[in-house]
Amino acid sequence: MEQLCTFYLDSYFLAVDALRVQEVLRQQPLTEVPLAPPAVKGLMNLRGQIVPVLDLRHRFGFAPLPAGKKSFNVLLRGSDGMVSFLVDRVADVIEVPFEDFEPVPETLQGEGRRLLRGAYKLDRRLLLVLDADRAMDASEL
């Protein structure tokens, strides 16, 4: 079984390996970074640790979240330290059988396709598994 932390981004139901998730927080105050790539929303101070915040909506080519709507921070452990992904809303931690894992569907197109590892077909929806390392990769921002 694979444990996944699930969340929503626009109409996508996405997940990352739950073992990589440090914590999930409501939207936090950010400090903008001049000349940073557009996907870098800013830096947040998490109990004295500076954490880069990446906007997954931008990475997937979605329009910005409407004004007044709050996002959530999913904080992940990366090879270079903590990184936060901004997501629309969080869901649950679920377990899915490894043998049900499938490649990314051919029908799924767009900028975000290369950020996905694969998918699980659940009862009424498709769960897309994010390649967290690729999504965090600064060379691809």
Coordinates of N, CA and C in Angstrom, one line a residue:
M1 N 0.8 -1.2 0.0 CA 0.0 0.0 0.0 C 0.9 1.2 0.0
E2 N 0.4 2.3 -0.6 CA 1.1 3.6 -0.7 C 0.2 4.6 0.1
Q3 N 0.8 5.3 1.0 CA 0.0 6.4 1.7 C 0.3 7.7 1.0
L4 N -0.8 8.4 0.6 CA -0.7 9.6 -0.1 C -1.5 10.7 0.6
C5 N -0.9 11.9 0.6 CA -1.6 13.1 1.1 C -2.3 13.8 -0.1
T6 N -3.6 13.9 0.0 CA -4.3 14.4 -1.2 C -4.8 15.8 -1.0
F7 N -4.9 16.5 -2.2 CA -5.3 17.9 -2.2 C -5.9 18.2 -3.6
Y8 N -6.5 19.4 -3.7 CA -7.1 19.8 -4.9 C -6.4 21.0 -5.5
L9 N -6.3 21.1 -6.8 CA -5.8 22.2 -7.5 C -6.7 22.4 -8.7
D10 N -7.5 23.4 -8.7 CA -8.5 23.6 -9.7 C -9.4 22.4 -9.8
S11 N -9.5 21.7 -10.9 CA -10.4 20.5 -11.0 C -9.6 19.2 -10.8
Y12 N -8.3 19.3 -10.6 CA -7.4 18.2 -10.4 C -7.4 17.7 -8.9
F13 N -7.5 16.4 -8.8 CA -7.4 15.7 -7.5 C -6.0 15.1 -7.4
L14 N -5.1 15.7 -6.6 CA -3.7 15.4 -6.7 C -3.2 14.8 -5.3
A15 N -2.0 14.2 -5.4 CA -1.5 13.6 -4.2 C 0.1 13.6 -4.2
V16 N 0.7 13.6 -3.0 CA 2.1 13.4 -2.9 C 2.3 12.3 -1.8
D17 N 3.5 11.7 -1.8 CA 3.8 10.7 -0.8 C 3.7 11.3 0.6
A18 N 2.8 10.7 1.4 CA 2.5 11.3 2.7 C 3.8 11.3 3.6
L19 N 4.7 10.4 3.4 CA 6.0 10.4 4.2 C 6.8 11.6 3.9
R20 N 6.6 12.3 2.8 CA 7.4 13.5 2.5 C 6.8 14.8 3.1
V21 N 5.5 14.7 3.5 CA 4.8 15.9 4.0 C 5.2 16.1 5.5
Q22 N 5.7 17.3 5.7 CA 6.0 17.8 7.1 C 4.8 18.2 7.8
E23 N 4.0 19.1 7.1 CA 2.7 19.6 7.7 C 1.9 20.3 6.6
V24 N 0.7 20.6 7.0 CA -0.2 21.4 6.1 C -0.7 22.6 6.9
L25 N -0.6 23.8 6.3 CA -1.0 25.0 7.0 C -1.9 25.8 6.1
R26 N -2.7 26.6 6.8 CA -3.5 27.6 6.0 C -2.5 28.6 5.4
Q27 N -3.0 29.4 4.5 CA -2.1 30.4 3.8 C -1.4 31.2 4.9
Q28 N -0.1 31.4 4.6 CA 0.8 32.1 5.5 C 1.3 33.4 4.9
P29 N 1.7 34.4 5.7 CA 2.2 35.6 5.1 C 3.5 35.3 4.4
L30 N 3.7 36.0 3.2 CA 4.8 35.7 2.4 C 5.6 37.0 2.2
T31 N 6.9 36.8 2.0 CA 7.8 37.9 1.5 C 8.1 37.6 0.1
E32 N 7.8 38.6 -0.8 CA 8.1 38.4 -2.2 C 9.6 38.4 -2.4
V33 N 10.0 37.7 -3.5 CA 11.4 37.6 -3.9 C 11.6 38.3 -5.2
P34 N 12.3 39.5 -5.2 CA 12.5 40.2 -6.5 C 13.2 39.4 -7.5
L35 N 12.8 39.4 -8.8 CA 13.4 38.7 -9.9 C 13.3 37.2 -9.8
A36 N 12.5 36.7 -8.9 CA 12.3 35.2 -8.9 C 11.4 34.8 -10.0
P37 N 11.5 33.5 -10.4 CA 10.6 33.0 -11.4 C 9.1 33.1 -11.0
P38 N 8.2 33.3 -11.9 CA 6.8 33.5 -11.5 C 6.2 32.4 -10.6
A39 N 6.7 31.2 -10.7 CA 6.1 30.1 -9.9 C 6.5 30.2 -8.4
V40 N 7.6 31.0 -8.2 CA 8.0 31.2 -6.8 C 7.1 32.4 -6.2
K41 N 6.2 32.0 -5.4 CA 5.2 33.0 -4.8 C 5.9 33.8 -3.8
G42 N 6.9 33.3 -3.1 CA 7.6 34.1 -2.1 C 8.3 33.2 -1.1
L43 N 8.7 33.7 0.1 CA 9.3 33.0 1.1 C 8.4 33.1 2.4
M44 N 8.3 32.1 3.1 CA 7.6 32.1 4.4 C 8.5 31.8 5.5
N45 N 8.3 32.3 6.7 CA 9.0 32.1 7.9 C 8.3 31.0 8.7
L46 N 8.8 29.8 8.8 CA 8.2 28.7 9.5 C 9.0 28.5 10.8
R47 N 8.6 29.1 11.9 CA 9.2 28.9 13.2 C 10.8 29.2 13.0
G48 N 11.1 30.2 12.3 CA 12.5 30.6 12.2 C 13.2 30.0 11.0
Q49 N 12.6 29.1 10.3 CA 13.2 28.5 9.1 C 12.5 29.2 7.8
I50 N 13.4 29.6 6.9 CA 12.9 30.3 5.7 C 12.6 29.2 4.7
V51 N 11.3 29.2 4.2 CA 10.8 28.1 3.3 C 10.3 28.8 2.0
P52 N 10.9 28.3 0.8 CA 10.3 28.8 -0.5 C 8.9 28.3 -0.7
V53 N 8.1 29.1 -1.3 CA 6.7 28.8 -1.5 C 6.5 28.8 -3.0
L54 N 6.1 27.6 -3.6 CA 5.8 27.5 -5.0 C 4.3 27.4 -5.3
D55 N 3.9 28.1 -6.3 CA 2.5 28.2 -6.7 C 2.2 27.1 -7.7
L56 N 1.6 26.0 -7.3 CA 1.3 24.9 -8.2 C 0.3 25.3 -9.3
R57 N -0.6 26.2 -9.0 CA -1.5 26.7 -10.0 C -0.7 27.2 -11.2
H58 N 0.3 28.0 -10.9 CA 1.2 28.5 -12.0 C 1.9 27.4 -12.7
R59 N 2.5 26.4 -11.9 CA 3.2 25.3 -12.5 C 2.3 24.5 -13.5
F60 N 1.0 24.4 -13.2 CA 0.1 23.6 -14.0 C -0.6 24.5 -15.1
G61 N -0.3 25.7 -15.1 CA -0.8 26.6 -16.2 C -2.2 27.0 -15.9
F62 N -2.7 27.0 -14.7 CA -4.0 27.4 -14.3 C -4.0 28.9 -14.0
A63 N -5.2 29.5 -14.1 CA -5.3 30.9 -13.7 C -5.1 31.1 -12.2
P64 N -4.6 32.3 -11.8 CA -4.4 32.5 -10.4 C -5.7 32.3 -9.6
L65 N -5.6 31.9 -8.3 CA -6.8 31.8 -7.5 C -7.5 33.1 -7.4
P66 N -8.8 33.1 -7.5 CA -9.6 34.4 -7.4 C -9.3 35.2 -6.2
A67 N -9.3 36.5 -6.3 CA -9.0 37.4 -5.2 C -9.9 37.1 -4.0
G68 N -9.3 37.0 -2.8 CA -10.1 36.8 -1.6 C -10.1 35.3 -1.2
K69 N -9.8 34.4 -2.1 CA -9.8 33.0 -1.8 C -8.4 32.6 -1.2
K70 N -8.5 31.9 -0.1 CA -7.2 31.5 0.6 C -6.8 30.2 0.1
S71 N -5.5 30.0 0.0 CA -4.9 28.7 -0.4 C -4.3 28.0 0.9
F72 N -3.8 26.9 0.7 CA -3.1 26.1 1.7 C -1.7 25.8 1.4
N73 N -0.9 25.7 2.4 CA 0.5 25.3 2.2 C 0.7 23.8 2.5
V74 N 1.2 23.1 1.6 CA 1.6 21.7 1.9 C 3.2 21.7 1.9
L75 N 3.7 21.5 3.1 CA 5.1 21.6 3.3 C 5.8 20.2 3.2
L76 N 6.7 20.1 2.2 CA 7.4 18.9 1.9 C 8.9 19.0 2.2
R77 N 9.4 17.8 2.6 CA 10.9 17.7 2.7 C 11.5 17.4 1.4
G78 N 12.4 18.2 1.0 CA 13.1 18.0 -0.3 C 14.6 17.8 0.0
S79 N 15.3 17.5 -1.1 CA 16.7 17.2 -0.9 C 17.5 18.4 -0.4
D80 N 17.0 19.6 -0.7 CA 17.7 20.8 -0.3 C 17.0 21.5 0.9
G81 N 16.1 20.8 1.5 CA 15.3 21.4 2.7 C 13.9 21.4 2.4
M82 N 13.2 22.2 3.2 CA 11.7 22.3 3.1 C 11.3 23.2 1.9
V83 N 10.2 22.8 1.3 CA 9.5 23.6 0.2 C 8.0 23.5 0.5
S84 N 7.3 24.6 0.2 CA 5.9 24.6 0.4 C 5.2 24.7 -1.0
F85 N 4.2 23.9 -1.2 CA 3.4 24.0 -2.4 C 2.1 24.7 -2.0
L86 N 1.7 25.7 -2.8 CA 0.4 26.4 -2.6 C -0.6 25.5 -3.3
V87 N -1.7 25.1 -2.6 CA -2.8 24.3 -3.2 C -4.1 25.0 -2.9
D88 N -5.1 24.6 -3.6 CA -6.4 25.2 -3.4 C -7.1 24.8 -2.1
R89 N -7.1 23.5 -1.9 CA -7.6 22.9 -0.6 C -7.1 21.6 -0.4
V90 N -7.1 21.2 0.8 CA -6.5 19.9 1.2 C -7.6 18.9 1.4
A91 N -7.3 17.6 1.3 CA -8.2 16.5 1.5 C -7.7 15.6 2.6
D92 N -7.6 14.3 2.3 CA -7.2 13.3 3.3 C -5.9 12.7 3.0
V93 N -5.4 11.9 4.0 CA -4.4 10.9 3.7 C -5.1 9.6 3.4
I94 N -4.8 9.0 2.2 CA -5.4 7.8 1.9 C -4.4 6.7 1.6
E95 N -4.8 5.5 1.6 CA -3.9 4.3 1.2 C -4.5 3.7 -0.1
V96 N -3.6 3.5 -1.0 CA -4.0 2.9 -2.3 C -3.0 1.7 -2.6
P97 N -3.5 0.7 -3.2 CA -2.6 -0.5 -3.5 C -1.6 -0.1 -4.6
F98 N -0.3 -0.4 -4.4 CA 0.7 -0.2 -5.4 C 0.3 -0.7 -6.8
E99 N -0.3 -1.9 -6.8 CA -0.6 -2.6 -8.1 C -1.6 -1.9 -8.9
D100 N -2.4 -0.9 -8.3 CA -3.3 -0.1 -9.1 C -2.7 1.1 -9.7
F101 N -1.5 1.4 -9.5 CA -0.8 2.6 -10.1 C -0.7 2.4 -11.6
E102 N -1.0 3.5 -12.3 CA -1.0 3.5 -13.8 C -0.2 4.7 -14.3
P103 N 0.2 4.7 -15.6 CA 0.9 5.8 -16.1 C -0.1 7.0 -16.3
V104 N 0.4 8.2 -16.4 CA -0.5 9.4 -16.6 C -1.3 9.1 -17.9
P105 N -2.6 9.3 -17.8 CA -3.5 9.1 -19.0 C -3.1 10.0 -20.1
E106 N -3.2 9.4 -21.3 CA -2.8 10.2 -22.6 C -3.7 11.4 -22.8
T107 N -5.0 11.3 -22.3 CA -5.9 12.4 -22.5 C -5.6 13.6 -21.6
L108 N -4.7 13.5 -20.7 CA -4.3 14.6 -19.8 C -3.2 15.3 -20.5
Q109 N -3.5 16.5 -20.9 CA -2.5 17.4 -21.6 C -2.3 18.6 -20.8
G110 N -1.3 19.4 -21.3 CA -1.1 20.7 -20.6 C 0.3 20.7 -20.0
E111 N 0.6 21.9 -19.4 CA 1.9 22.1 -18.8 C 2.2 21.2 -17.6
G112 N 1.2 20.9 -16.9 CA 1.4 20.1 -15.6 C 1.6 18.6 -15.9
R113 N 1.4 18.1 -17.1 CA 1.6 16.7 -17.3 C 3.0 16.2 -16.9
R114 N 4.0 17.0 -17.2 CA 5.4 16.5 -16.9 C 5.7 16.5 -15.4
L115 N 4.8 17.1 -14.6 CA 5.0 17.1 -13.2 C 4.3 15.9 -12.5
L116 N 3.8 15.0 -13.3 CA 3.0 13.9 -12.7 C 3.8 12.6 -12.8
R117 N 3.7 11.7 -11.8 CA 4.3 10.4 -11.8 C 3.4 9.4 -12.4
G118 N 2.1 9.5 -12.2 CA 1.1 8.5 -12.7 C -0.2 8.8 -12.0
A119 N -1.1 7.8 -12.0 CA -2.5 8.0 -11.5 C -3.0 6.7 -10.9
Y120 N -4.0 6.9 -10.1 CA -4.8 5.8 -9.5 C -6.3 6.1 -9.9
K121 N -7.0 5.1 -10.4 CA -8.4 5.2 -10.7 C -9.1 4.9 -9.4
L122 N -9.8 5.9 -8.8 CA -10.6 5.6 -7.6 C -12.0 5.5 -8.0
D123 N -12.9 5.3 -7.1 CA -14.3 5.0 -7.4 C -15.0 6.0 -8.3
R124 N -14.8 7.3 -8.0 CA -15.5 8.3 -8.8 C -14.6 9.4 -9.3
R125 N -13.3 9.2 -9.2 CA -12.4 10.2 -9.7 C -11.0 9.6 -10.0
L126 N -10.3 10.4 -10.6 CA -8.9 10.1 -10.9 C -7.9 10.8 -10.0
L127 N -7.1 10.1 -9.3 CA -6.1 10.6 -8.4 C -4.8 10.7 -9.2
L128 N -4.3 11.9 -9.4 CA -3.0 12.2 -10.1 C -1.9 12.3 -9.0
V129 N -0.8 11.5 -9.2 CA 0.3 11.6 -8.2 C 1.4 12.5 -8.8
L130 N 1.6 13.5 -8.0 CA 2.6 14.5 -8.3 C 4.0 14.0 -8.1
D131 N 4.9 14.3 -9.0 CA 6.3 14.0 -8.9 C 6.9 15.2 -8.1
A132 N 6.9 15.1 -6.8 CA 7.3 16.2 -5.9 C 8.7 16.8 -6.2
D133 N 9.6 15.9 -6.5 CA 11.0 16.3 -6.8 C 11.0 17.2 -8.1
R134 N 10.3 16.8 -9.1 CA 10.3 17.6 -10.3 C 9.6 18.9 -10.1
A135 N 8.5 18.9 -9.3 CA 7.7 20.1 -9.1 C 8.6 21.1 -8.3
M136 N 9.5 20.6 -7.5 CA 10.4 21.5 -6.6 C 11.6 21.9 -7.4
D137 N 12.0 21.3 -8.5 CA 13.2 21.5 -9.2 C 13.3 22.9 -9.7
A138 N 14.3 23.7 -9.1 CA 14.4 25.1 -9.5 C 14.8 25.3 -10.9
S139 N 15.5 24.3 -11.5 CA 15.9 24.5 -12.9 C 14.7 24.4 -13.9
E140 N 13.5 23.9 -13.4 CA 12.4 23.8 -14.3 C 11.3 24.9 -14.0
L141 N 11.7 25.9 -13.1 CA 10.7 26.9 -12.8 C 10.7 28.0 -13.9

